[in-house]
Every structure is written in C-alpha cells, then in structure tokens.
Short mmCIF file of C-alpha atoms in Angstrom, two decimals:
data_model
loop_
_atom_site.label_atom_id
_atom_site.label_comp_id
_atom_site.label_asym_id
_atom_site.label_seq_id
_atom_site.Cartn_x
_atom_site.Cartn_y
_atom_site.Cartn_z
CA UNK T 66 -59.02 -90.68 -111.90
CA UNK T 67 -56.36 -88.74 -113.80
CA UNK T 68 -52.83 -90.06 -114.49
CA UNK T 69 -49.40 -88.57 -115.37
CA UNK T 70 -46.06 -90.09 -116.02
CA UNK T 71 -44.41 -91.88 -118.92
CA UNK T 72 -45.30 -95.37 -120.13
CA UNK T 73 -43.07 -97.19 -122.55
CA UNK T 74 -44.05 -100.47 -124.21
CA UNK T 75 -42.75 -102.83 -126.94
CA UNK T 76 -45.08 -105.42 -128.44
CA UNK T 77 -44.77 -108.38 -130.87
CA UNK T 78 -47.56 -109.94 -132.69
CA UNK T 79 -46.77 -113.14 -134.66
CA UNK T 80 -48.32 -116.37 -135.94
CA UNK T 81 -50.75 -117.24 -138.71
CA UNK T 82 -54.06 -115.42 -138.80
CA UNK T 83 -56.79 -118.05 -138.87
CA UNK T 84 -59.87 -119.03 -136.98
CA UNK T 85 -58.25 -122.17 -135.30
CA UNK T 86 -55.31 -120.51 -133.68
CA UNK T 87 -54.92 -117.10 -132.15
CA UNK T 88 -51.99 -114.85 -132.89
CA UNK T 89 -49.42 -114.58 -130.08
CA UNK T 90 -49.17 -111.16 -128.55
CA UNK T 91 -46.23 -110.44 -126.20
CA UNK T 92 -45.75 -107.12 -124.67
CA UNK T 93 -43.14 -105.63 -122.28
CA UNK T 94 -43.83 -102.33 -120.67
CA UNK T 95 -42.72 -99.93 -117.86
CA UNK T 96 -43.95 -96.85 -116.06
CA UNK T 97 -41.62 -94.26 -114.76
CA UNK T 98 -42.48 -91.71 -112.13
CA UNK T 99 -46.19 -92.08 -112.80
CA UNK T 100 -49.24 -91.07 -110.67
CA UNK T 101 -52.91 -91.62 -110.31
CA UNK T 102 -54.96 -88.76 -108.88
CA UNK T 103 -58.34 -89.43 -107.47
CA UNK T 104 -60.56 -86.67 -108.79
CA UNK T 105 -62.63 -84.77 -106.23
CA UNK T 106 -60.11 -85.56 -103.38
CA UNK T 107 -56.68 -84.50 -102.51
CA UNK T 108 -55.32 -88.09 -102.55
CA UNK T 109 -52.97 -89.49 -105.21
CA UNK T 110 -50.75 -92.53 -105.68
CA UNK T 111 -47.43 -91.04 -106.69
CA UNK T 112 -43.89 -92.03 -107.75
CA UNK T 113 -45.28 -95.12 -109.41
CA UNK T 114 -42.56 -97.29 -111.06
CA UNK T 115 -42.86 -100.82 -112.45
CA UNK T 116 -41.97 -102.92 -115.38
CA UNK T 117 -44.10 -105.69 -116.73
CA UNK T 118 -44.77 -108.47 -119.36
CA UNK T 119 -47.92 -109.75 -120.98
CA UNK T 120 -48.12 -113.05 -123.02
CA UNK T 121 -51.64 -113.86 -124.31
CA UNK T 122 -50.94 -117.50 -125.22
CA UNK T 123 -49.37 -118.24 -121.84
CA UNK T 124 -52.23 -116.26 -120.29
CA UNK T 125 -49.68 -114.41 -117.99
CA UNK T 126 -49.36 -110.83 -116.78
CA UNK T 127 -46.36 -109.91 -114.63
CA UNK T 128 -45.69 -106.64 -112.76
CA UNK T 129 -42.06 -106.59 -111.59
CA UNK T 130 -40.63 -104.47 -108.91
CA UNK T 131 -43.49 -102.04 -108.69
CA UNK T 132 -43.25 -99.20 -106.19
CA UNK T 133 -45.13 -96.09 -105.26
CA UNK T 134 -46.35 -94.05 -102.40
CA UNK T 135 -49.55 -92.49 -101.12
CA UNK T 136 -49.26 -89.59 -98.60
CA UNK T 137 -45.61 -90.32 -97.95
CA UNK T 138 -46.38 -94.07 -97.22
CA UNK T 139 -44.42 -96.38 -99.45
CA UNK T 140 -45.40 -99.79 -101.01
CA UNK T 141 -43.38 -102.12 -103.21
CA UNK T 142 -43.56 -105.58 -104.51
CA UNK T 143 -44.33 -108.07 -107.20
CA UNK T 144 -47.62 -109.24 -108.79
CA UNK T 145 -48.42 -111.84 -111.42
CA UNK T 146 -51.64 -113.31 -112.86
CA UNK T 147 -51.89 -116.58 -114.84
CA UNK T 148 -54.93 -118.26 -116.52
CA UNK T 149 -57.22 -115.28 -116.98
CA UNK T 150 -60.42 -117.40 -117.05
CA UNK T 151 -59.84 -118.79 -113.54
CA UNK T 152 -56.86 -116.61 -112.46
CA UNK T 153 -53.93 -117.54 -110.17
CA UNK T 154 -52.80 -114.32 -108.54
CA UNK T 155 -49.39 -114.31 -106.90
CA UNK T 156 -47.94 -111.40 -104.98
CA UNK T 157 -45.22 -110.39 -102.61
CA UNK T 158 -46.00 -106.89 -101.30
CA UNK T 159 -44.67 -104.76 -98.43
CA UNK T 160 -44.99 -101.28 -97.21
CA UNK T 161 -46.88 -98.71 -95.18
CA UNK T 162 -50.45 -97.65 -95.59
CA UNK T 163 -52.56 -94.77 -94.39
CA UNK T 164 -56.09 -96.22 -94.54
CA UNK T 165 -57.82 -92.88 -94.42
CA UNK T 166 -56.12 -91.85 -97.66
CA UNK T 167 -56.68 -95.25 -99.13
CA UNK T 168 -60.45 -95.16 -98.53
CA UNK T 169 -60.64 -91.72 -100.00
CA UNK T 170 -58.65 -92.98 -103.07
CA UNK T 171 -61.28 -95.72 -103.58
CA UNK T 172 -64.48 -93.97 -102.48
CA UNK T 173 -66.87 -96.42 -104.33
CA UNK T 174 -65.92 -99.31 -102.07
CA UNK T 175 -68.57 -98.14 -99.55
CA UNK T 176 -66.43 -98.39 -96.52
CA UNK T 177 -64.46 -95.98 -94.28
CA UNK T 178 -61.09 -97.09 -92.77
CA UNK T 179 -58.94 -94.92 -90.62
CA UNK T 180 -55.51 -95.67 -89.11
CA UNK T 181 -51.95 -96.69 -90.16
CA UNK T 182 -50.28 -100.03 -90.80
CA UNK T 183 -47.05 -101.66 -91.89
CA UNK T 184 -47.50 -104.86 -93.70
CA UNK T 185 -45.96 -107.70 -95.65
CA UNK T 186 -47.95 -110.21 -97.77
CA UNK T 187 -46.69 -113.14 -99.80
CA UNK T 188 -49.74 -115.01 -101.39
CA UNK T 189 -51.01 -117.23 -104.23
CA UNK T 190 -54.68 -117.18 -104.58
CA UNK T 191 -56.68 -119.05 -107.19
CA UNK T 192 -60.04 -117.55 -108.28
CA UNK T 193 -62.62 -119.68 -109.85
CA UNK T 194 -66.36 -119.40 -110.43
CA UNK T 195 -67.82 -118.15 -107.08
CA UNK T 196 -64.82 -119.38 -105.08
CA UNK T 197 -61.21 -118.47 -103.95
CA UNK T 198 -58.73 -120.94 -103.05
CA UNK T 199 -55.67 -119.79 -101.00
CA UNK T 200 -52.80 -121.88 -102.19
CA UNK T 201 -50.23 -120.07 -100.01
CA UNK T 202 -50.31 -117.12 -97.74
CA UNK T 203 -47.89 -115.53 -95.25
CA UNK T 204 -47.25 -112.11 -94.01
CA UNK T 205 -47.29 -109.64 -91.12
CA UNK T 206 -49.52 -106.73 -90.13
CA UNK T 207 -48.68 -104.12 -87.55
CA UNK T 208 -51.41 -101.65 -87.12
CA UNK T 209 -52.06 -98.52 -85.04
CA UNK T 210 -55.62 -97.12 -84.28
CA UNK T 211 -57.56 -98.82 -87.23
CA UNK T 212 -61.18 -98.12 -87.30
CA UNK T 213 -63.28 -99.85 -90.08
CA UNK T 214 -66.88 -98.81 -90.93
CA UNK T 215 -68.99 -100.80 -93.36
CA UNK T 216 -72.75 -99.76 -93.21
CA UNK T 217 -73.86 -100.65 -89.65
CA UNK T 218 -70.73 -102.64 -88.83
CA UNK T 219 -67.80 -100.99 -87.02
CA UNK T 220 -64.43 -102.59 -85.87
CA UNK T 221 -61.64 -100.96 -84.05
CA UNK T 222 -58.09 -102.30 -83.76
CA UNK T 223 -55.47 -100.75 -81.55
CA UNK T 224 -51.79 -101.87 -81.69
CA UNK T 225 -52.67 -105.05 -83.54
CA UNK T 226 -49.92 -107.36 -84.63
CA UNK T 227 -50.86 -110.36 -86.87
CA UNK T 228 -48.23 -112.79 -88.28
CA UNK T 229 -48.73 -116.00 -90.28
#
C-alpha cells in the first residue's frame, strides 16, 4: 500500500520513569484528505478524514467521525478500542460498498466478493483468547447481486435485506 495526505498529531508523555509504573502517553491526531492505494491494482480508499485519541494507561484508542470513499462509495462512522489485551471494539458505521473493489483492495484475504450494498452497523464486540462475545449489535444491510467465493464455497445473494 501507498498513502498520501496530511497527518497531524500532538502527544504528551508524563510521569516518573521507573520499573513499577509506566509513563502516561496521550496522543491526539487527525488525517485530512488522506488516501491508501493498493499497489498492483487500481483501487484506492480516498478522501480519508478522521480525528482520534490514544491513551496508553486507559488502554483506549478512539477514531472519531471517520469518513472516506472507495470507487465513489462513501463510508463514515466512529470506532473505539479499549483494553488492548482483550479488546472491546465499539463501532457505528454506515455507508455504501462495492465488494469487487473491496476484495481487490484486500487481496490477501483469499476470497472474492462481487456486488454492491448499503449498510449500517452499530456494535460492541469483546475479543478474548480464542473467542468473541457480541455485547451489542444492530444494523441493516441492503444488497444487490452479491456473489461470495471462498475456495470451493460459493454464495449468491440477490436483493437481500437484513435488519436487526
């Protein structure tokens, strides 16, 4: 991948440096009009904008009001992660997706997806050692002509609407 855009950050490091207590590191950051380009393909995630905050002692990373687009399809939302050892990931994301472009952007996933969808997802998921606990999930998915291929498995969805 190659990236462009401007990232700004401000960081504070404070506390006593000793073996028994880590220093506190707090950082705020933002990206304006950034992009990630998948090398070897014509697919890029463009117009990336977000602000964020990291606090090592609270074990918290927050990405506020992120937005971007891929192939003219827009996505926006919020994402946070707490407790990095067994993280709780919270998100609220909505947008449109072209799965063909998305699978080309992440070619190492070993799957091929085609089709378009509009979606909304609001979720809290706790990740532990070899397990995931869905604490909260709601959303909506409206898809058109989705075809998923993973090795010998193939699934086709036409005009699917899912709501929770």
